[in-house]
C-alpha atoms as a PDB file:
ATOM      1  CA  UNK A   1     116.577  96.647  87.253  1.00  0.00           C
ATOM      2  CA  UNK A   2     115.659  98.704  90.308  1.00  0.00           C
ATOM      3  CA  UNK A   3     112.996  96.866  92.794  1.00  0.00           C
ATOM      4  CA  UNK A   4     110.409  98.725  94.622  1.00  0.00           C
ATOM      5  CA  UNK A   5     108.303  97.761  97.405  1.00  0.00           C
ATOM      6  CA  UNK A   6     105.800 100.045  99.089  1.00  0.00           C
ATOM      7  CA  UNK A   7     104.047 100.126 102.522  1.00  0.00           C
ATOM      8  CA  UNK A   8     101.994 102.151 105.109  1.00  0.00           C
ATOM      9  CA  UNK A   9      99.068 102.972 103.156  1.00  0.00           C
ATOM     10  CA  UNK A  10      95.665 102.760 104.872  1.00  0.00           C
ATOM     11  CA  UNK A  11      92.505 104.402 106.001  1.00  0.00           C
ATOM     12  CA  UNK A  12      92.601 107.644 107.959  1.00  0.00           C
ATOM     13  CA  UNK A  13      90.060 110.345 109.174  1.00  0.00           C
ATOM     14  CA  UNK A  14      90.594 114.034 107.611  1.00  0.00           C
ATOM     15  CA  UNK A  15      93.294 115.793 109.855  1.00  0.00           C
ATOM     16  CA  UNK A  16      95.441 112.656 110.299  1.00  0.00           C
ATOM     17  CA  UNK A  17      98.715 111.315 109.288  1.00  0.00           C
ATOM     18  CA  UNK A  18     100.339 108.460 107.599  1.00  0.00           C
ATOM     19  CA  UNK A  19     103.592 107.573 106.592  1.00  0.00           C
ATOM     20  CA  UNK A  20     104.757 105.932 103.804  1.00  0.00           C
ATOM     21  CA  UNK A  21     107.943 103.681 102.775  1.00  0.00           C
ATOM     22  CA  UNK A  22     109.577 102.365  99.887  1.00  0.00           C
ATOM     23  CA  UNK A  23     112.244  99.666  99.789  1.00  0.00           C
ATOM     24  CA  UNK A  24     114.651  99.987  96.951  1.00  0.00           C
ATOM     25  CA  UNK A  25     117.061  97.453  95.659  1.00  0.00           C
ATOM     26  CA  UNK A  26     118.892  96.411  92.524  1.00  0.00           C
ATOM     27  CA  UNK A  27     121.431  99.452  92.119  1.00  0.00           C
ATOM     28  CA  UNK A  28     123.468 101.676  94.254  1.00  0.00           C
ATOM     29  CA  UNK A  29     120.999 103.725  96.499  1.00  0.00           C
ATOM     30  CA  UNK A  30     122.720 107.276  96.259  1.00  0.00           C
ATOM     31  CA  UNK A  31     122.472 106.962  92.124  1.00  0.00           C
ATOM     32  CA  UNK A  32     118.741 106.876  92.721  1.00  0.00           C
ATOM     33  CA  UNK A  33     116.811 109.726  92.310  1.00  0.00           C
ATOM     34  CA  UNK A  34     113.026 108.735  94.204  1.00  0.00           C
ATOM     35  CA  UNK A  35     109.308 110.091  93.903  1.00  0.00           C
ATOM     36  CA  UNK A  36     106.302 109.613  95.085  1.00  0.00           C
ATOM     37  CA  UNK A  37     103.478 110.008  92.493  1.00  0.00           C
ATOM     38  CA  UNK A  38      99.655 109.185  92.969  1.00  0.00           C
ATOM     39  CA  UNK A  39      96.643 108.164  90.806  1.00  0.00           C
ATOM     40  CA  UNK A  40      92.650 108.209  90.888  1.00  0.00           C
ATOM     41  CA  UNK A  41      90.698 106.046  88.287  1.00  0.00           C
ATOM     42  CA  UNK A  42      90.179 107.719  85.518  1.00  0.00           C
ATOM     43  CA  UNK A  43      93.119 110.309  85.759  1.00  0.00           C
ATOM     44  CA  UNK A  44      96.924 110.197  85.038  1.00  0.00           C
ATOM     45  CA  UNK A  45      99.653 109.901  87.694  1.00  0.00           C
ATOM     46  CA  UNK A  46     100.002 112.717  89.624  1.00  0.00           C
ATOM     47  CA  UNK A  47     103.659 113.991  91.006  1.00  0.00           C
ATOM     48  CA  UNK A  48     103.415 114.348  94.701  1.00  0.00           C
ATOM     49  CA  UNK A  49     107.371 114.756  95.769  1.00  0.00           C
ATOM     50  CA  UNK A  50     110.846 113.641  94.903  1.00  0.00           C
ATOM     51  CA  UNK A  51     114.198 113.675  96.249  1.00  0.00           C
ATOM     52  CA  UNK A  52     117.678 113.645  94.634  1.00  0.00           C
ATOM     53  CA  UNK A  53     120.382 111.067  95.719  1.00  0.00           C
ATOM     54  CA  UNK A  54     122.943 113.653  95.322  1.00  0.00           C
ATOM     55  CA  UNK A  55     122.556 116.603  97.290  1.00  0.00           C
ATOM     56  CA  UNK A  56     118.739 115.316  98.482  1.00  0.00           C
ATOM     57  CA  UNK A  57     117.193 118.267  96.960  1.00  0.00           C
ATOM     58  CA  UNK A  58     113.552 118.028  97.207  1.00  0.00           C
ATOM     59  CA  UNK A  59     110.681 118.935  95.225  1.00  0.00           C
ATOM     60  CA  UNK A  60     106.985 118.999  95.949  1.00  0.00           C
ATOM     61  CA  UNK A  61     103.540 119.387  94.200  1.00  0.00           C
ATOM     62  CA  UNK A  62     101.799 122.675  95.361  1.00  0.00           C
ATOM     63  CA  UNK A  63      98.982 120.844  96.532  1.00  0.00           C
ATOM     64  CA  UNK A  64     100.963 118.532  99.236  1.00  0.00           C
ATOM     65  CA  UNK A  65     103.519 121.712 100.096  1.00  0.00           C
ATOM     66  CA  UNK A  66     103.571 122.504 103.848  1.00  0.00           C
ATOM     67  CA  UNK A  67     101.742 118.989 104.691  1.00  0.00           C
ATOM     68  CA  UNK A  68     104.033 116.074 102.847  1.00  0.00           C
ATOM     69  CA  UNK A  69     107.586 115.425 103.656  1.00  0.00           C
ATOM     70  CA  UNK A  70     109.829 113.184 101.501  1.00  0.00           C
ATOM     71  CA  UNK A  71     112.751 111.770 102.936  1.00  0.00           C
ATOM     72  CA  UNK A  72     115.642 109.076 102.204  1.00  0.00           C
ATOM     73  CA  UNK A  73     117.501 107.070 104.464  1.00  0.00           C
ATOM     74  CA  UNK A  74     120.770 105.383 102.756  1.00  0.00           C
ATOM     75  CA  UNK A  75     121.514 103.093 105.340  1.00  0.00           C
ATOM     76  CA  UNK A  76     117.933 101.430 105.203  1.00  0.00           C
ATOM     77  CA  UNK A  77     117.731 102.593 101.146  1.00  0.00           C
ATOM     78  CA  UNK A  78     114.322 103.542 101.821  1.00  0.00           C
ATOM     79  CA  UNK A  79     112.454 106.753 100.811  1.00  0.00           C
ATOM     80  CA  UNK A  80     109.376 107.871 103.071  1.00  0.00           C
ATOM     81  CA  UNK A  81     106.761 109.984 102.513  1.00  0.00           C
ATOM     82  CA  UNK A  82     105.288 111.624 106.000  1.00  0.00           C
ATOM     83  CA  UNK A  83     101.792 112.861 105.049  1.00  0.00           C
ATOM     84  CA  UNK A  84     100.095 115.110 107.851  1.00  0.00           C
ATOM     85  CA  UNK A  85      96.850 117.049 107.570  1.00  0.00           C
ATOM     86  CA  UNK A  86      95.447 114.828 105.306  1.00  0.00           C
ATOM     87  CA  UNK A  87      92.205 115.831 103.047  1.00  0.00           C
ATOM     88  CA  UNK A  88      90.037 113.489 101.123  1.00  0.00           C
ATOM     89  CA  UNK A  89      91.263 114.676  98.097  1.00  0.00           C
ATOM     90  CA  UNK A  90      94.580 112.882  98.742  1.00  0.00           C
ATOM     91  CA  UNK A  91      92.650 109.658  98.527  1.00  0.00           C
ATOM     92  CA  UNK A  92      94.621 107.754  95.816  1.00  0.00           C
ATOM     93  CA  UNK A  93      97.105 104.689  95.043  1.00  0.00           C
ATOM     94  CA  UNK A  94     100.393 106.197  95.825  1.00  0.00           C
ATOM     95  CA  UNK A  95     103.329 104.791  93.562  1.00  0.00           C
ATOM     96  CA  UNK A  96     106.994 104.885  94.502  1.00  0.00           C
ATOM     97  CA  UNK A  97     109.251 105.681  91.631  1.00  0.00           C
ATOM     98  CA  UNK A  98     112.715 105.523  90.589  1.00  0.00           C
ATOM     99  CA  UNK A  99     115.230 107.025  88.116  1.00  0.00           C
ATOM    100  CA  UNK A 100     119.263 107.017  87.722  1.00  0.00           C
ATOM    101  CA  UNK A 101     118.482 109.921  84.920  1.00  0.00           C
ATOM    102  CA  UNK A 102     119.707 113.189  86.308  1.00  0.00           C
ATOM    103  CA  UNK A 103     117.132 115.233  84.377  1.00  0.00           C
ATOM    104  CA  UNK A 104     114.063 116.993  85.888  1.00  0.00           C
ATOM    105  CA  UNK A 105     112.154 114.626  88.290  1.00  0.00           C
ATOM    106  CA  UNK A 106     108.745 115.845  88.407  1.00  0.00           C
ATOM    107  CA  UNK A 107     106.611 114.187  85.609  1.00  0.00           C
ATOM    108  CA  UNK A 108     105.938 110.268  85.425  1.00  0.00           C
ATOM    109  CA  UNK A 109     107.691 110.079  82.127  1.00  0.00           C
ATOM    110  CA  UNK A 110     110.893 111.245  84.237  1.00  0.00           C
ATOM    111  CA  UNK A 111     110.792 107.864  85.990  1.00  0.00           C
ATOM    112  CA  UNK A 112     112.161 104.386  85.358  1.00  0.00           C
ATOM    113  CA  UNK A 113     111.033 101.973  87.874  1.00  0.00           C
ATOM    114  CA  UNK A 114     107.769 101.527  89.911  1.00  0.00           C
ATOM    115  CA  UNK A 115     106.523 100.050  92.688  1.00  0.00           C
ATOM    116  CA  UNK A 116     103.175  98.369  92.985  1.00  0.00           C
ATOM    117  CA  UNK A 117     101.441 100.943  94.614  1.00  0.00           C
ATOM    118  CA  UNK A 118      99.605 101.310  97.994  1.00  0.00           C
ATOM    119  CA  UNK A 119      96.213 102.667  98.743  1.00  0.00           C
ATOM    120  CA  UNK A 120      95.702 105.744 100.853  1.00  0.00           C
ATOM    121  CA  UNK A 121      91.944 106.845 101.909  1.00  0.00           C
ATOM    122  CA  UNK A 122      91.386 109.562 103.657  1.00  0.00           C
ATOM    123  CA  UNK A 123      87.391 109.798 104.853  1.00  0.00           C
ATOM    124  CA  UNK A 124      85.827 112.881 105.879  1.00  0.00           C
END
């Protein structure tokens, strides 16, 4: 099993920045492909960004490209999401996810382990 614990959510004004972190344990960190998703009530969980354990290849949703940056720290076994130029439409619960599968990692079904979520609210 993989345990994921998110931190860093909160309330920020439009145009501001937040940094989310996710601490992973239970498996060798380099074997994990990591991702961030978000969800608002009544909608499906939406892909935000992902990063592979091997090669650190990154993927982003079009809606966040150029504003969000995903990164990973092997020593700390954490994955972070730096969110800049935040917009009210970025408001959601953000979830950290992990998988050991080497397939496509841009959909919720591609991930096996999930954190509890952290709320991000962007005021206009």
